[in-house]
Short mmCIF file of C-alpha atoms and ligand atoms in Angstrom, two decimals:
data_model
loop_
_atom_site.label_atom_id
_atom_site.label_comp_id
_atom_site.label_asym_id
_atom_site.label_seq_id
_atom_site.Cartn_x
_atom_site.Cartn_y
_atom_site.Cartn_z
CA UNK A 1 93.53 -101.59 -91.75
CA UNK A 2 92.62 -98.52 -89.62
CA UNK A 3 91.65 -99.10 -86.54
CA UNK A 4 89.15 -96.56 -85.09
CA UNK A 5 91.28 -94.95 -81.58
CA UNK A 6 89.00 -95.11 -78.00
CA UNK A 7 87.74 -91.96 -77.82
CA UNK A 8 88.83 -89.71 -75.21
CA UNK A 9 85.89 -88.40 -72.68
CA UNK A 10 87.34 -87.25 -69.70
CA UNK A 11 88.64 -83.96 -69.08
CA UNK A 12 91.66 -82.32 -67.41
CA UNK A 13 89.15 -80.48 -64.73
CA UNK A 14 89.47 -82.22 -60.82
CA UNK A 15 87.29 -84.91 -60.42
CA UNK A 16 86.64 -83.60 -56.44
CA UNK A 17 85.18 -80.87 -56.87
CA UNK A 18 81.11 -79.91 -55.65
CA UNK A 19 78.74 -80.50 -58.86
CA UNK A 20 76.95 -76.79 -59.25
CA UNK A 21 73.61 -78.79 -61.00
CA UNK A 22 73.06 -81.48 -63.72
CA UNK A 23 72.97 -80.15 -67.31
CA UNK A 24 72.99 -82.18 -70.37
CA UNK A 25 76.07 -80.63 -72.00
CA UNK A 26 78.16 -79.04 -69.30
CA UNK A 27 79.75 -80.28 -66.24
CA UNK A 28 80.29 -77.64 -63.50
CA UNK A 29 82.43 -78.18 -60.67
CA UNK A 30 83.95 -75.84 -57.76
CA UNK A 31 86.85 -77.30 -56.00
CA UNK A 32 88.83 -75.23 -53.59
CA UNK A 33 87.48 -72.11 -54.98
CA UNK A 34 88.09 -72.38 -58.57
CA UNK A 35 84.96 -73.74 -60.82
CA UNK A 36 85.80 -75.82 -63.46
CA UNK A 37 83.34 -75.87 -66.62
CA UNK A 38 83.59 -78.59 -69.11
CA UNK A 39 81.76 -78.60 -72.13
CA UNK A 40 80.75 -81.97 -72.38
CA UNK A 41 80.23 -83.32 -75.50
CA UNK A 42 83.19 -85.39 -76.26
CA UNK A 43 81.34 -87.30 -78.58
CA UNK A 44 80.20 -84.27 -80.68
CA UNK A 45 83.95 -82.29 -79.79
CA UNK A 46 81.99 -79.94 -78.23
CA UNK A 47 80.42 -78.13 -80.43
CA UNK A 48 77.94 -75.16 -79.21
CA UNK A 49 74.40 -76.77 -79.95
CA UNK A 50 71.75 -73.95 -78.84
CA UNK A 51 71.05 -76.44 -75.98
CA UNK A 52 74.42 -75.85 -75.01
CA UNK A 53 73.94 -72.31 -75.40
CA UNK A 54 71.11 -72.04 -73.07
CA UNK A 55 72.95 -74.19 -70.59
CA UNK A 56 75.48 -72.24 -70.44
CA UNK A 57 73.77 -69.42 -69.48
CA UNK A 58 72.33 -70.98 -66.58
CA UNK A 59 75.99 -72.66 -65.23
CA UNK A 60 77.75 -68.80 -65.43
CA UNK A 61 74.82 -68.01 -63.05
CA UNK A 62 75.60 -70.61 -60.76
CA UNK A 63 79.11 -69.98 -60.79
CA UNK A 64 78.85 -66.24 -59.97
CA UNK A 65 76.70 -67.67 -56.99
CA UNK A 66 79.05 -70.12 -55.54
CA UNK A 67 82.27 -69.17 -53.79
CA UNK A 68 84.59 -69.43 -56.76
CA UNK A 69 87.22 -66.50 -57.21
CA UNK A 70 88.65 -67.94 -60.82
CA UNK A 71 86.84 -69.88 -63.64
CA UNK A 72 88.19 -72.32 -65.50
CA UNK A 73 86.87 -73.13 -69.37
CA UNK A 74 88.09 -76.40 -71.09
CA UNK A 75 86.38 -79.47 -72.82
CA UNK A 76 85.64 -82.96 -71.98
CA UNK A 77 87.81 -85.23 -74.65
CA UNK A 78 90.17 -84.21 -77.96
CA UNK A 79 88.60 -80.97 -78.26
CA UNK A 80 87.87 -77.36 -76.39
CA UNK A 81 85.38 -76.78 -78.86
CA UNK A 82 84.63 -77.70 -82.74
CA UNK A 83 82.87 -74.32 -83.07
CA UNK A 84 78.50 -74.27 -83.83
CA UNK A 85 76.93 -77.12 -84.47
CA UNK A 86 76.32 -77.35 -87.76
CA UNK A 87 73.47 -79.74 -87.19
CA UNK A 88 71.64 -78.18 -84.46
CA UNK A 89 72.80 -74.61 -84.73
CA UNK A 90 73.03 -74.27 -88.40
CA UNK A 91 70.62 -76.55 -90.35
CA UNK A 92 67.81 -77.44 -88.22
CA UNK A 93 68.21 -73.41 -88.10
CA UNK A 94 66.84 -73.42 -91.29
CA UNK A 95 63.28 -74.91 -90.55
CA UNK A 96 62.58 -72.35 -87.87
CA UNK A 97 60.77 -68.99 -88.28
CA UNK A 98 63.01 -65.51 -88.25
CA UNK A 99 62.04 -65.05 -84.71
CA UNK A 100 63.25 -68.30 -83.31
CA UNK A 101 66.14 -68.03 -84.92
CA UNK A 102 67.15 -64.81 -83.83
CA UNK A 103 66.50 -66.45 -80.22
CA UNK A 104 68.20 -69.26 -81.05
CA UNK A 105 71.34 -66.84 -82.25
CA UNK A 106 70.78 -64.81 -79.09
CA UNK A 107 72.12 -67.20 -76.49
CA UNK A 108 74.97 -68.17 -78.55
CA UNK A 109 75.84 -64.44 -78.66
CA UNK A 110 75.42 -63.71 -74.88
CA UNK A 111 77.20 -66.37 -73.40
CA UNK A 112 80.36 -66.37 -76.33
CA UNK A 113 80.01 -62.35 -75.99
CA UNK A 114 79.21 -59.99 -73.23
CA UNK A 115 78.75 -62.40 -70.59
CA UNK A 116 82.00 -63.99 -70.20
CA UNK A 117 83.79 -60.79 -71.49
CA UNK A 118 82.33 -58.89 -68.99
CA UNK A 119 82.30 -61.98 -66.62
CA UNK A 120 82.81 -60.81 -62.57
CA UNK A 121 85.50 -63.74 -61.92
CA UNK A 122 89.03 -64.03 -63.88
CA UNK A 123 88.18 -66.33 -66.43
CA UNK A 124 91.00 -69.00 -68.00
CA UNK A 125 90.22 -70.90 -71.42
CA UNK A 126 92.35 -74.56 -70.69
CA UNK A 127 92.38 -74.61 -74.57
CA UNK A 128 92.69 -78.90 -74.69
CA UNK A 129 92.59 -79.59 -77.70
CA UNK A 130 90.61 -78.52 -81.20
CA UNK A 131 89.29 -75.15 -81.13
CA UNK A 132 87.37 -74.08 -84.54
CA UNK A 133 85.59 -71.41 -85.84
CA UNK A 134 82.67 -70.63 -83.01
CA UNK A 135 85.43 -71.92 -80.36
CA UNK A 136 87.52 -68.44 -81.21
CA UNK A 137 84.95 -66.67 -79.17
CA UNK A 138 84.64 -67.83 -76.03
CA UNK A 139 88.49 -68.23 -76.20
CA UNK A 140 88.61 -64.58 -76.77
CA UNK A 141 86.38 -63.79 -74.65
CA UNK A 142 88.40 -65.35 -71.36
CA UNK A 143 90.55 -62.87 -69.79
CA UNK A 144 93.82 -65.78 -70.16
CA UNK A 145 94.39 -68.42 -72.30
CA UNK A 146 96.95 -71.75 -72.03
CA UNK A 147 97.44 -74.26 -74.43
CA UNK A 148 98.74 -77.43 -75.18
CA UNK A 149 101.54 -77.08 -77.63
CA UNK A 150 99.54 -80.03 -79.94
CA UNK A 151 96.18 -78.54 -79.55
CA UNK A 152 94.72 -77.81 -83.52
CA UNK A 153 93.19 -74.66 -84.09
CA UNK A 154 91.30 -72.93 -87.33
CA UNK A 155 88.75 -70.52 -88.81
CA UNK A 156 87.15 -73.31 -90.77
CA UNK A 157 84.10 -71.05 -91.58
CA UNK A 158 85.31 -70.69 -95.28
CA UNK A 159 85.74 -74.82 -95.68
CA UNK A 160 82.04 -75.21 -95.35
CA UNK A 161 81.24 -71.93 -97.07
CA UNK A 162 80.23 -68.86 -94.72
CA UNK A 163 81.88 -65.76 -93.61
CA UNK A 164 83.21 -65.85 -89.58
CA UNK A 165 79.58 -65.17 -87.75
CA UNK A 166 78.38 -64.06 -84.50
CA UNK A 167 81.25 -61.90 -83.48
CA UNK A 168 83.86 -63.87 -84.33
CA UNK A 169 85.46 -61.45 -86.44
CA UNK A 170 85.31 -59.03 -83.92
CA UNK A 171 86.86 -61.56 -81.46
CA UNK A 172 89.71 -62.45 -84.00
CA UNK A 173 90.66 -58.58 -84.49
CA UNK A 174 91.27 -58.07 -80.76
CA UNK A 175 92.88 -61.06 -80.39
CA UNK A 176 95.33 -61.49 -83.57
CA UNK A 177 96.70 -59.62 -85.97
CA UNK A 178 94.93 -58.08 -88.86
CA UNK A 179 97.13 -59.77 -91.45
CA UNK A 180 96.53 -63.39 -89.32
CA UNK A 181 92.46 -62.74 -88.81
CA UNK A 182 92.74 -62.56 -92.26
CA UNK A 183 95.43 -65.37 -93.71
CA UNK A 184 93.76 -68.03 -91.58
CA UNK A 185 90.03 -66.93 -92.01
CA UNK A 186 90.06 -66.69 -96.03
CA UNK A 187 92.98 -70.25 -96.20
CA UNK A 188 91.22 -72.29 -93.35
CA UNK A 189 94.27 -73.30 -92.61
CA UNK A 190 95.24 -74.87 -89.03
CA UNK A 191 97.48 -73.74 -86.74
CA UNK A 192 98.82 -75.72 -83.61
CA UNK A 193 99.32 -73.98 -79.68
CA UNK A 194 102.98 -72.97 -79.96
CA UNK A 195 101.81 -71.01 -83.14
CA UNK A 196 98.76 -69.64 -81.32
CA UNK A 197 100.97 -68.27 -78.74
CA UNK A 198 103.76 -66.79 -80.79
CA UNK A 199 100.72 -65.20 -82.32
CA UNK A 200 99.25 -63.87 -78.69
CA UNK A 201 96.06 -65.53 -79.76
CA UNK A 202 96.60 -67.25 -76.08
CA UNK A 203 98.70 -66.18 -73.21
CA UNK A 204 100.67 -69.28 -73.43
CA UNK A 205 101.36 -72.94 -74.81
CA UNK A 206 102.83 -75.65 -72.61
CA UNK A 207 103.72 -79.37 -73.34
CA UNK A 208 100.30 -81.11 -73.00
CA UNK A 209 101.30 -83.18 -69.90
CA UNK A 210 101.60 -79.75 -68.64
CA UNK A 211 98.58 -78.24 -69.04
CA UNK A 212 96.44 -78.65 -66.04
CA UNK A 213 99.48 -77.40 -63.82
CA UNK A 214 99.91 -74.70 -65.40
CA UNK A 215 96.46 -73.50 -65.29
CA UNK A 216 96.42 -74.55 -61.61
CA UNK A 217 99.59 -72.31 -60.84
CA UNK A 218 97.81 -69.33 -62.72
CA UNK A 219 94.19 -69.94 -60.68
CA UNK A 220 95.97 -69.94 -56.87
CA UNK A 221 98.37 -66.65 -57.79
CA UNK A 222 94.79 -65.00 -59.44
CA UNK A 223 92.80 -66.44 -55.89
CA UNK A 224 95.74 -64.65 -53.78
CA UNK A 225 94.81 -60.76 -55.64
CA UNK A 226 92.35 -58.90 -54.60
CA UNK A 227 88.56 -59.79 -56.21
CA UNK A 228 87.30 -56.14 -56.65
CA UNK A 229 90.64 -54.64 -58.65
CA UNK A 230 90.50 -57.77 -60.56
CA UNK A 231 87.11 -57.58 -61.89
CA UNK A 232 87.24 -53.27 -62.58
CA UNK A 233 90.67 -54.13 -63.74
CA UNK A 234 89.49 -56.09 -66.86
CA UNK A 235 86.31 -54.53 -67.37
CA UNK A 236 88.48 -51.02 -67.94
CA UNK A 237 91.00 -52.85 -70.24
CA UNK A 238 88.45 -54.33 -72.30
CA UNK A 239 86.87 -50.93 -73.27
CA UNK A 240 90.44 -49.27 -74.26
CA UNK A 241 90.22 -50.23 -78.08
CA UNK A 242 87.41 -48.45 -78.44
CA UNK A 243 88.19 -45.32 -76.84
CA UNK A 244 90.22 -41.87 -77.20
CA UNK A 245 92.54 -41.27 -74.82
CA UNK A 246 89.91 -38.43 -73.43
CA UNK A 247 86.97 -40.60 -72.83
CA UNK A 248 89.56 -42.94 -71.46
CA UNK A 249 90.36 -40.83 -69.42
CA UNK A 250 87.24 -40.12 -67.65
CA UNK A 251 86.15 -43.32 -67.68
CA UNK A 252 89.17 -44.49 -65.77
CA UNK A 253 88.98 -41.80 -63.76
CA UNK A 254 85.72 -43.26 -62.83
CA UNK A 255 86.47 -46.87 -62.60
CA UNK A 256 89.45 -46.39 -60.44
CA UNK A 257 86.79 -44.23 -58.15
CA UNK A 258 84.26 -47.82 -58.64
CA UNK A 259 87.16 -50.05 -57.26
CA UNK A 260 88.09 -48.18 -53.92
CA UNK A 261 84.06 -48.18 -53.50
CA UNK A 262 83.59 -51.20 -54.28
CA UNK A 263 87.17 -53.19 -52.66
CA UNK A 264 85.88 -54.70 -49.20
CA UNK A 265 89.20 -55.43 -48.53
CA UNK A 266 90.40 -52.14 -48.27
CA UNK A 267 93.56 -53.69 -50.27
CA UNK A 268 94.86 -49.53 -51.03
CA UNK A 269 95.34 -49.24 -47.29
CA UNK A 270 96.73 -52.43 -46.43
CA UNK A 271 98.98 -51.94 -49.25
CA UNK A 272 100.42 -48.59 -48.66
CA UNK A 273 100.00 -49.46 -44.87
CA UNK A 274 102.34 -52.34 -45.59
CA UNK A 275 105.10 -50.83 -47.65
CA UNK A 276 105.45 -47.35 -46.35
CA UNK A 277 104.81 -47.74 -42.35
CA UNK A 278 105.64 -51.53 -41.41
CA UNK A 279 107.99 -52.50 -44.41
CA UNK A 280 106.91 -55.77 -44.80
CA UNK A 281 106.14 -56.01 -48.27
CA UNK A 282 107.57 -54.49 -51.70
CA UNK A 283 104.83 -54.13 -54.11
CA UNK A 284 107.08 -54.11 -57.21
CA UNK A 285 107.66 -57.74 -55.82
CA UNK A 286 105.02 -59.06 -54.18
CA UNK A 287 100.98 -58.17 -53.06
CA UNK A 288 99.92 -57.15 -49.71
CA UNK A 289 98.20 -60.22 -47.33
CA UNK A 290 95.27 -59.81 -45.83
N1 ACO B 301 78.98 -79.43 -85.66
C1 ACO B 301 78.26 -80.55 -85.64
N2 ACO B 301 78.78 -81.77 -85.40
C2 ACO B 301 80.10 -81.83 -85.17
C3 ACO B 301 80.92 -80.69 -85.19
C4 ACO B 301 80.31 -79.44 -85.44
N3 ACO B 301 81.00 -78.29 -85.44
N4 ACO B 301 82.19 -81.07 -84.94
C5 ACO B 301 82.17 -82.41 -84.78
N5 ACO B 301 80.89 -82.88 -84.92
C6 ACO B 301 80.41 -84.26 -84.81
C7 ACO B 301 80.61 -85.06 -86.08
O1 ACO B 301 79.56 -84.81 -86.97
C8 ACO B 301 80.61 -86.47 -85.55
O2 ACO B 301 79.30 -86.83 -85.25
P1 ACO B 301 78.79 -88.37 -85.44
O3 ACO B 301 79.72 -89.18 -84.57
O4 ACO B 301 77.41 -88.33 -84.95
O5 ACO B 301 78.96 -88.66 -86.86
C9 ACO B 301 81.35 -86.32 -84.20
O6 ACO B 301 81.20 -84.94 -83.85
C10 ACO B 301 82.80 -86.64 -84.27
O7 ACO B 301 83.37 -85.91 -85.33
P2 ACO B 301 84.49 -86.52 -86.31
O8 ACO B 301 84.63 -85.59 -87.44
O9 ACO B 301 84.17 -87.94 -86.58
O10 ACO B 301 85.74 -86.46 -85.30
P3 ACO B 301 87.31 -86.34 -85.61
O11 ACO B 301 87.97 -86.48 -84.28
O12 ACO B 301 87.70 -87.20 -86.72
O13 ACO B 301 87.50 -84.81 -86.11
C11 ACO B 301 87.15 -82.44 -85.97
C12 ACO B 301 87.33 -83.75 -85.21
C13 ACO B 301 88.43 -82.12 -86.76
C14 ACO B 301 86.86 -81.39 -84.93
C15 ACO B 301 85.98 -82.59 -86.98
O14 ACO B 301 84.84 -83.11 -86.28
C16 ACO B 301 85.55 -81.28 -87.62
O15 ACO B 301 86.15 -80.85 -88.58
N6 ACO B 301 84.49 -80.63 -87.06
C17 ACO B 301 83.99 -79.40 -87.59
C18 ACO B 301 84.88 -78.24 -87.22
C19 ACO B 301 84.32 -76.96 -87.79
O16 ACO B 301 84.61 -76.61 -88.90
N7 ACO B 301 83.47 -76.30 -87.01
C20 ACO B 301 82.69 -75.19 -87.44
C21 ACO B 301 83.47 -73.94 -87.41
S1 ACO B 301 82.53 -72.61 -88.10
C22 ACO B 301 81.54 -72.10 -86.85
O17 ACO B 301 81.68 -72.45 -85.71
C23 ACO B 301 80.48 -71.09 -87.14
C1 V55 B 302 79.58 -68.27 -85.92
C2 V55 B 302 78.33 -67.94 -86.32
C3 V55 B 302 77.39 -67.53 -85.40
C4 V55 B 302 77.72 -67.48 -84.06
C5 V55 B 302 78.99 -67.83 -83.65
O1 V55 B 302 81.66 -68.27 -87.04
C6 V55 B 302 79.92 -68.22 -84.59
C7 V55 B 302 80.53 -68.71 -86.94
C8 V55 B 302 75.82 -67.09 -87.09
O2 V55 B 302 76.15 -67.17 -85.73
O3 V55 B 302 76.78 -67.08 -83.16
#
């Protein structure tokens, strides 16, 4: 006889950390500078319901607010996410007018999209567990990625019978390989973390018990580098694909102008100051302190 398994609720996140607000399907925590967010919806493996959506929205607010200098993405139970609810996103969808839906669609597409691309902090998906369809896109959109080597993911759009939506397409093409976006988007077939990460789909896959370590060691080296060059850093690497090298160029030209304008540190000086005057540092090896 099968026996039905306790389901798993908790996440990986600290459990010390300062609650940013109460939402219904996120838990948002900042704990020695680095704010956890946990989808929480164990029960429902996290999928994006458009309640979720618009929570969402709010807790990146509160997150740029607090003192955090990394955020950390991950879900509550088995899963990071099961992609859009198909209840709540998909079919009660159905009954609302073109408008609502296209509001409805909206939130989905700023959070997944633009907003944590183009997020101010370093952003890591902790990638726990299943991560379908939906889930590919605020994976992609986190500047890192770390897995657990068992963690199940797929494009499952095709099993229930519609194209990869929102921009998950567009997500999938940055982030694997043609000839993969394709295989597993038209076979819905699943893939496991060491395969994600022999793919580069995520930065890396580590044994499960490892997980929250790793992710740890990765937030305190990114909470060491300077705040400024990290965020113009990855806002100028994410518009590369879609440039020629001469509009590159002047647009680097102008971000690297942004980030000594911008760096309250004054981490150039200290740097150079550093290496070439007091010898105390070799960049090739190590940063500058403060
Ligand atoms: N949308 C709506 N409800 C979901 C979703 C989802 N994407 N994923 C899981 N749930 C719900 C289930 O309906 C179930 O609800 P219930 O307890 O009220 O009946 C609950 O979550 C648990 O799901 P189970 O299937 O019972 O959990 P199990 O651990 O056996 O399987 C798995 C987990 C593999 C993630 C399975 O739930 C699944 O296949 N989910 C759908 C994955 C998917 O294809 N997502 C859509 C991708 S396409 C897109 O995002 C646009
Ligand atoms: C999907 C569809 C969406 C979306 C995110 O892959 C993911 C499915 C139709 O909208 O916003």
């Amino acid at each position: 006889m099968m026996t039905t398994p306790e389901l798993q609720t908790a996440s990986l996140a600290p459990t010390t950390g300062r609650e940013l607000g109460t939402w219904k399907t996120i838990k948002a925590t900042v704990d020695d500078e680095i704010a956890w967010v946990v989808l929480n919806r164990p029960e429902k493996r996290n999928c994006m319901s458009p309640t979720l959506n618009d929570e969402m929205l709010q807790v990146l607010d509160a997150v740029s607010l607090s003192e955090a200098r990394v955020m950390v993405l991950t879900g509550a139970g088995e899963a990071f996410s099961a992609g859009m609810d198909l209840k709540e996103f998909f079919r009660e969808a159905d009954a609302l007018s073109p408008a609502q839906r296209e509001i409805t669609q909206r939130s989905a597409f700023e959070w997944q999209g633009p907003r944590l691309r183009n997020f101010s902090l370093p952003t890591i998906a902790m990638v726990n567990g299943y991560c379908f369809g939906g889930g590919f896109l605020p994976l992609s959109s986190c500047d890192i990625a770390i897995t657990a080597d068992d963690s199940t993911f797929g494009l499952s759009e095709i099993n229930w019978g519609i194209i990869p939506g929102g921009n998950v397409p567009t997500a999938i093409v940055h982030t694997m390989s043609l000839r993969d976006s394709i295989y597993y988007s038209i076979t819905g077939e699943t893939f496991n973390g060491t395969k994600a990460a022999e793919m580069k789909l995520v930065t890396e896959s580590v044994p499960r018990d490892q997980l929250l370590t790793r992710v740890l060691e990765i937030a305190e080296v990114l909470k060491t580098k300077n705040p400024a060059i990290i965020r113009v850093t990855k806002e100028t690497l994410r518009h590369m694909r879609s440039m020629g090298w001469s509009e590159a160029e002047n647009y680097i030209n102008a971000k690297f102008a942004e980030a000594q304008y911008i760096d309250r540190e004054d981490g150039r000086a200290k740097g150079l100051k550093q290496f070439l005057d007091d010898k105390t540092i070799r960049p090739g090896l190590e940063g500058y302190k403060n």
